[in-house]
mmCIF file of N, CA and C in Angstrom:
data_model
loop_
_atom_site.group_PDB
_atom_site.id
_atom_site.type_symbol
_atom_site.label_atom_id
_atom_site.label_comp_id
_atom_site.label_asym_id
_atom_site.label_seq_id
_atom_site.Cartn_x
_atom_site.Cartn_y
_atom_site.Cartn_z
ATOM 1 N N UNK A 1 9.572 14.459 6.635
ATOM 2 C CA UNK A 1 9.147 14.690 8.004
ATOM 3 C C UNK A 1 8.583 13.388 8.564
ATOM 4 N N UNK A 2 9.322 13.188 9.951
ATOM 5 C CA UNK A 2 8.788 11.617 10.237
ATOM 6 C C UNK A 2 7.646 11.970 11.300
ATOM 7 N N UNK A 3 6.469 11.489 11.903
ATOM 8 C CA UNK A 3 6.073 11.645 13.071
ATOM 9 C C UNK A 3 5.848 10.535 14.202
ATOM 10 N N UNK A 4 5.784 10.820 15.166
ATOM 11 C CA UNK A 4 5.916 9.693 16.234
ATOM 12 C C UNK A 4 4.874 9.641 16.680
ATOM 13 N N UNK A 5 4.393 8.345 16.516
ATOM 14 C CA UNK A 5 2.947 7.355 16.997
ATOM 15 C C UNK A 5 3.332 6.582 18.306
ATOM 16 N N UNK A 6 4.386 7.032 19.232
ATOM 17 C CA UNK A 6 4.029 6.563 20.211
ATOM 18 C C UNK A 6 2.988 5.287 20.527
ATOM 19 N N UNK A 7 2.643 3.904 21.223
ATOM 20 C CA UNK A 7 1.514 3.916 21.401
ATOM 21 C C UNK A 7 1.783 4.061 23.071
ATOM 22 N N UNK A 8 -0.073 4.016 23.044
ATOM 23 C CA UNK A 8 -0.554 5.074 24.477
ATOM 24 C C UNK A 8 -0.918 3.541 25.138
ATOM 25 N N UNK A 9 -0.788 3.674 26.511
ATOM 26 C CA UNK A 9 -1.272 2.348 27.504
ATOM 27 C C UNK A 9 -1.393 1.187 25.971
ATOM 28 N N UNK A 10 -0.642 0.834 25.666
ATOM 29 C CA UNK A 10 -0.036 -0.800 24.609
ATOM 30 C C UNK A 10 -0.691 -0.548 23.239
ATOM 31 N N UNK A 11 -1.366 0.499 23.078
ATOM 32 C CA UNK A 11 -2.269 0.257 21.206
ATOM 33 C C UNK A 11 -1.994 1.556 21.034
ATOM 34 N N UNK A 12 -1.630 1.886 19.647
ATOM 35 C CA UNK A 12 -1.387 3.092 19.079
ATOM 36 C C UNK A 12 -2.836 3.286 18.710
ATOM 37 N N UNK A 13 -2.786 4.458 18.376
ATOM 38 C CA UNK A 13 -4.559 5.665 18.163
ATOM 39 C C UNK A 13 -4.639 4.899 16.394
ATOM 40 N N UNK A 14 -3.296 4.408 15.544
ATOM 41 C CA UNK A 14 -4.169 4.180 14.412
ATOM 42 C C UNK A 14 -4.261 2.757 13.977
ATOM 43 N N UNK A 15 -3.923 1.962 15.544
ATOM 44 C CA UNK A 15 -4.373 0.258 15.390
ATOM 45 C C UNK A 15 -5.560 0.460 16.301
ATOM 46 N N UNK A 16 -5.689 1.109 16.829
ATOM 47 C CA UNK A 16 -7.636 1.635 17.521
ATOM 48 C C UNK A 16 -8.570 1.068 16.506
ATOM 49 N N UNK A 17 -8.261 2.234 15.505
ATOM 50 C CA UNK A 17 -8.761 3.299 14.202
ATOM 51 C C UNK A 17 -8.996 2.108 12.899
ATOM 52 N N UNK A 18 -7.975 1.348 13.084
ATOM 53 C CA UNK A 18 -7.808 0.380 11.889
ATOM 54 C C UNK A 18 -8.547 -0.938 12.374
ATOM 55 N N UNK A 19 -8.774 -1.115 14.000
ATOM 56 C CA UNK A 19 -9.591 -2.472 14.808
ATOM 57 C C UNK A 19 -11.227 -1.919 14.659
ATOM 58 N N UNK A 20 -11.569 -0.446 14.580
ATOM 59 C CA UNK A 20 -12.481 0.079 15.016
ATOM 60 C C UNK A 20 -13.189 -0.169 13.398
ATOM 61 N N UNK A 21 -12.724 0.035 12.888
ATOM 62 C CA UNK A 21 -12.978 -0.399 10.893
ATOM 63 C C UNK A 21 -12.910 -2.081 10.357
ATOM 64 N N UNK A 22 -12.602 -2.543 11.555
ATOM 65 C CA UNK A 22 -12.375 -4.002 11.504
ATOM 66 C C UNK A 22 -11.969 -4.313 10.212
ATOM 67 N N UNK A 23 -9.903 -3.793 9.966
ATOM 68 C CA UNK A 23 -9.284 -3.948 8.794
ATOM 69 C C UNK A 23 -8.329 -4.914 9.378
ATOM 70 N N UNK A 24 -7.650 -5.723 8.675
ATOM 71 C CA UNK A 24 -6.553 -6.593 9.127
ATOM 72 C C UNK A 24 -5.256 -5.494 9.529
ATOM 73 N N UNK A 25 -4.144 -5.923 9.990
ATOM 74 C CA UNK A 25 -3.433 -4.996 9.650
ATOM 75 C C UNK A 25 -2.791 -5.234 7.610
ATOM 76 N N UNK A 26 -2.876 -6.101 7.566
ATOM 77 C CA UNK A 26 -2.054 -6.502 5.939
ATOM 78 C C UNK A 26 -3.369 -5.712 4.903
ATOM 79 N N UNK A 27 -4.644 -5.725 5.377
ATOM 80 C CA UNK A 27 -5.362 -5.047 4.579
ATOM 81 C C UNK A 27 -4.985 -3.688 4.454
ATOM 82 N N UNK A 28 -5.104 -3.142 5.705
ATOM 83 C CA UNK A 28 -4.710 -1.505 5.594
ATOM 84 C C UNK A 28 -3.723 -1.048 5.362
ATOM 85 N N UNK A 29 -2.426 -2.124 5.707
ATOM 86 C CA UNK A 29 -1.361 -1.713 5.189
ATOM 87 C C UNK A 29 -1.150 -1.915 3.368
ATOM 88 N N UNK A 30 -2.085 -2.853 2.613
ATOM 89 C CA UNK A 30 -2.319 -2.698 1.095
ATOM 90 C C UNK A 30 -2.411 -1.386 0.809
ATOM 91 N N UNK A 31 -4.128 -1.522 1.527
ATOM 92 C CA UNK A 31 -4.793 0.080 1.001
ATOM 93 C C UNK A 31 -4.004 1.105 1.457
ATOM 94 N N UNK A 32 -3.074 1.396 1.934
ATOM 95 C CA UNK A 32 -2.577 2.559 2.423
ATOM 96 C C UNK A 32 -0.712 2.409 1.524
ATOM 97 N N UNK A 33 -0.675 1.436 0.761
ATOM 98 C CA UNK A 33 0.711 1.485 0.100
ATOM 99 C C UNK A 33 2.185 1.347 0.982
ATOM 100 N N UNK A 34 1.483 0.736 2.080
ATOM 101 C CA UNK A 34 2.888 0.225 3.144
ATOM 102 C C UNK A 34 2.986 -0.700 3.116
ATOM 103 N N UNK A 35 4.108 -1.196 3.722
ATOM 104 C CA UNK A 35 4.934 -2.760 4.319
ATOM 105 C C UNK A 35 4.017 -3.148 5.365
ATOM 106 N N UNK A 36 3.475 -4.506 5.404
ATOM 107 C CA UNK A 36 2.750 -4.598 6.350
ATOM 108 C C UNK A 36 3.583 -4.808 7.697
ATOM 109 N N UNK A 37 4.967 -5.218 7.808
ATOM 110 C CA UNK A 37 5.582 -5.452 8.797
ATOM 111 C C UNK A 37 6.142 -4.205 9.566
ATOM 112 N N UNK A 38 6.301 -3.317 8.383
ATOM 113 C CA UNK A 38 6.416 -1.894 8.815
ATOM 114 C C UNK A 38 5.357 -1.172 10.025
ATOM 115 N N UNK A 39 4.164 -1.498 8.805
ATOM 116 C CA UNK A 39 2.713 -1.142 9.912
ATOM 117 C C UNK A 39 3.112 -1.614 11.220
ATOM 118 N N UNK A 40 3.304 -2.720 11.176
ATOM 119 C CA UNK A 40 3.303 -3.808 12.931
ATOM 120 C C UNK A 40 3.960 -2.985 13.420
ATOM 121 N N UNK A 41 5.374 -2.637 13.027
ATOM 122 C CA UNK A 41 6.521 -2.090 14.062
ATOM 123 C C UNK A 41 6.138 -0.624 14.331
ATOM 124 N N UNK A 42 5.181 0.340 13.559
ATOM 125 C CA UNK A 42 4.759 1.274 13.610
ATOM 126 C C UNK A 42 3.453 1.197 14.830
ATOM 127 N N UNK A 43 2.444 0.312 15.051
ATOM 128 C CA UNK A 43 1.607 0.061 16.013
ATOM 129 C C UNK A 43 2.146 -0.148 16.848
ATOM 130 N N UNK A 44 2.831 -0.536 17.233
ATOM 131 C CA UNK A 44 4.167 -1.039 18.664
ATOM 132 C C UNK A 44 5.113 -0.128 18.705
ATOM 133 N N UNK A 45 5.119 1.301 18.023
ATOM 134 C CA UNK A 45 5.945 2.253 18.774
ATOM 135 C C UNK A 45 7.470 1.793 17.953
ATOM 136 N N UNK A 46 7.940 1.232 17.545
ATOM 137 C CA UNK A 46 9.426 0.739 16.958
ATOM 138 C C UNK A 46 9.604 1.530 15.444
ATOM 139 N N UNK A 47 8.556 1.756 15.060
ATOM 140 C CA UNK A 47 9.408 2.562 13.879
ATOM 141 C C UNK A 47 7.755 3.683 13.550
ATOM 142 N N UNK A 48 8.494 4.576 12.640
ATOM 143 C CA UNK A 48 7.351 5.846 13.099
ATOM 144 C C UNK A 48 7.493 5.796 10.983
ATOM 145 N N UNK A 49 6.289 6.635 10.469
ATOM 146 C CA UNK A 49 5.878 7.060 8.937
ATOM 147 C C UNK A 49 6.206 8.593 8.874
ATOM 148 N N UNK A 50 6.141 8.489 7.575
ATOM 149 C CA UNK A 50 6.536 9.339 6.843
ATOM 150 C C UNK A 50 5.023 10.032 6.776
ATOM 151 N N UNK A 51 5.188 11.798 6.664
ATOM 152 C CA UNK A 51 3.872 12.155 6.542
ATOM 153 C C UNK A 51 3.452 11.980 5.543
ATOM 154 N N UNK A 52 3.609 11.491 4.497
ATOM 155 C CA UNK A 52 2.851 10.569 3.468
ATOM 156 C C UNK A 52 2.408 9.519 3.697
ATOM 157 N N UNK A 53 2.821 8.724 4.384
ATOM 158 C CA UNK A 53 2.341 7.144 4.154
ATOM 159 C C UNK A 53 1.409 7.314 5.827
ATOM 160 N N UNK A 54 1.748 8.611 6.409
ATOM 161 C CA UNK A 54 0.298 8.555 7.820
ATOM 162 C C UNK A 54 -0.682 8.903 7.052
ATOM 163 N N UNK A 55 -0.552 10.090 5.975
ATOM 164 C CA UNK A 55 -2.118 10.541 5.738
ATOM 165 C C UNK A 55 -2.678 9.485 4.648
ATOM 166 N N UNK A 56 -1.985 8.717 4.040
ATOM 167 C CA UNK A 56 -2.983 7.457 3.302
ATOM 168 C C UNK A 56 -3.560 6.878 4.138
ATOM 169 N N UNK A 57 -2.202 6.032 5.311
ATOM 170 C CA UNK A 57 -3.045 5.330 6.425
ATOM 171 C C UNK A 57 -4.291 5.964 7.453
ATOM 172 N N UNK A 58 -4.406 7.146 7.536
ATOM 173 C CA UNK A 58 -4.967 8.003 8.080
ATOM 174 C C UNK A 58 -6.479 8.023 7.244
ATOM 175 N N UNK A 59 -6.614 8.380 5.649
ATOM 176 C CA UNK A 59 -7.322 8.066 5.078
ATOM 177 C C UNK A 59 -8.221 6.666 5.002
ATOM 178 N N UNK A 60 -7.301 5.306 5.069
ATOM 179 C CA UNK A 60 -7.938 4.307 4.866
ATOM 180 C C UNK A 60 -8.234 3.860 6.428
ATOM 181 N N UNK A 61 -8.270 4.566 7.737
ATOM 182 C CA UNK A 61 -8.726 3.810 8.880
ATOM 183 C C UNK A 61 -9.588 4.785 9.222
ATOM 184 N N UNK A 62 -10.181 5.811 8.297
ATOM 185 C CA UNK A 62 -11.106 6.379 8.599
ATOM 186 C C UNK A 62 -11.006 7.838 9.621
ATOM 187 N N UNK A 63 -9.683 8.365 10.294
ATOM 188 C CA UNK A 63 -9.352 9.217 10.401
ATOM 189 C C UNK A 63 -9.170 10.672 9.723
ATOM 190 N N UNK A 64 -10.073 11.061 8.644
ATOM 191 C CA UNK A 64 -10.524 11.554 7.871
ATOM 192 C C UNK A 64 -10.177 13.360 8.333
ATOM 193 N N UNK A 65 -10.243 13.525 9.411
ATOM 194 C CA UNK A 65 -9.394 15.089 10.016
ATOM 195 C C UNK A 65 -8.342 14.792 9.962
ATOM 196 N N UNK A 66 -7.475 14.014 10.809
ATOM 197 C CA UNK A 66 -5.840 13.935 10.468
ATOM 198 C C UNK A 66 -5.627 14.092 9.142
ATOM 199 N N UNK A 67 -6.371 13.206 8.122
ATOM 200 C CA UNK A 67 -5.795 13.132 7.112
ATOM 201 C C UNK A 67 -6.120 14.724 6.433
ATOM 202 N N UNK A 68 -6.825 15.094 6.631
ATOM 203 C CA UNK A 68 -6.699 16.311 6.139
ATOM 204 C C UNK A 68 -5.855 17.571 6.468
ATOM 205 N N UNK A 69 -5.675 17.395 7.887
ATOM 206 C CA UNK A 69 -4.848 18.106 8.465
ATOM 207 C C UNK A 69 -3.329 18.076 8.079
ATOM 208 N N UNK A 70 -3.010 16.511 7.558
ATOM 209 C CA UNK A 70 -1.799 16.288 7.335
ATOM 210 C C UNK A 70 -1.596 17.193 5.961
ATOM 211 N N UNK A 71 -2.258 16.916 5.014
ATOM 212 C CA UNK A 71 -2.206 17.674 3.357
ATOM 213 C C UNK A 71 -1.184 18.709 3.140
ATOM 214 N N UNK A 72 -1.546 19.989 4.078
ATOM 215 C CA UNK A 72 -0.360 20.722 3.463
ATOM 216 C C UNK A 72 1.128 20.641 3.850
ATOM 217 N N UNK A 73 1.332 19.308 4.503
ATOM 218 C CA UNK A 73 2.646 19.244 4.789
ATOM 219 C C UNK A 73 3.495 17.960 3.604
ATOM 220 N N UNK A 74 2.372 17.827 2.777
ATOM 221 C CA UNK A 74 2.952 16.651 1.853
ATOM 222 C C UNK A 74 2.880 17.443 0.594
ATOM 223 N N UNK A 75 3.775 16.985 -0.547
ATOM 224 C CA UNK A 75 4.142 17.788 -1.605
ATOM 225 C C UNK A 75 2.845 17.919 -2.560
ATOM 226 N N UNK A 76 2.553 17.050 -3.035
ATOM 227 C CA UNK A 76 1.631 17.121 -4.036
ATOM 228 C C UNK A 76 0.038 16.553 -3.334
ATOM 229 N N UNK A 77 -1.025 16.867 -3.201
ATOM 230 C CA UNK A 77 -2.567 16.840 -2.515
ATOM 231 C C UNK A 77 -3.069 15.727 -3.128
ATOM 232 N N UNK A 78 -3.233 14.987 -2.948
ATOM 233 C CA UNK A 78 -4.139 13.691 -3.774
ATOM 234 C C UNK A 78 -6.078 13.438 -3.278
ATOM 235 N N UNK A 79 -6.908 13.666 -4.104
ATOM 236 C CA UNK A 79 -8.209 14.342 -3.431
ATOM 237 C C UNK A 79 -8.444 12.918 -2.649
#
């Protein structure tokens, strides 16, 4: 399942989220087990995640409801 991050007036809600935590993007994209170039094209609306790799990123920018919300749509729960 892919979902679309759109971004809203030029910044997506989880380069907000990830500026608001003052993470690089290459940091969060470590901690969260993505491509960091991926991330980029994902903040700019050009390519969208997998509901796995939102609720890590979701996890590591501190979005902590999404990420929970996301859980039962991913196979296996990681606490």
């Amino acid at each position: 399942m892919m979902v679309d991050l759109t971004p809203v007036q030029g910044s997506s809600l989880l380069k907000q989220a990830r500026e608001a935590k003052q993470l690089s993007l290459r940091r969060a994209a470590a901690q969260a087990g993505i491509d960091p170039a991926h991330l980029s094209r994902v903040e700019r609306g050009e390519r969208q995640l997998s509901v796995e790799a939102l609720q890590r990123l979701a996890q590591v920018v501190g979005l902590h409801e999404l990420a929970a919300n996301l859980r039962p749509f991913i196979g296996e729960s990681k606490p």
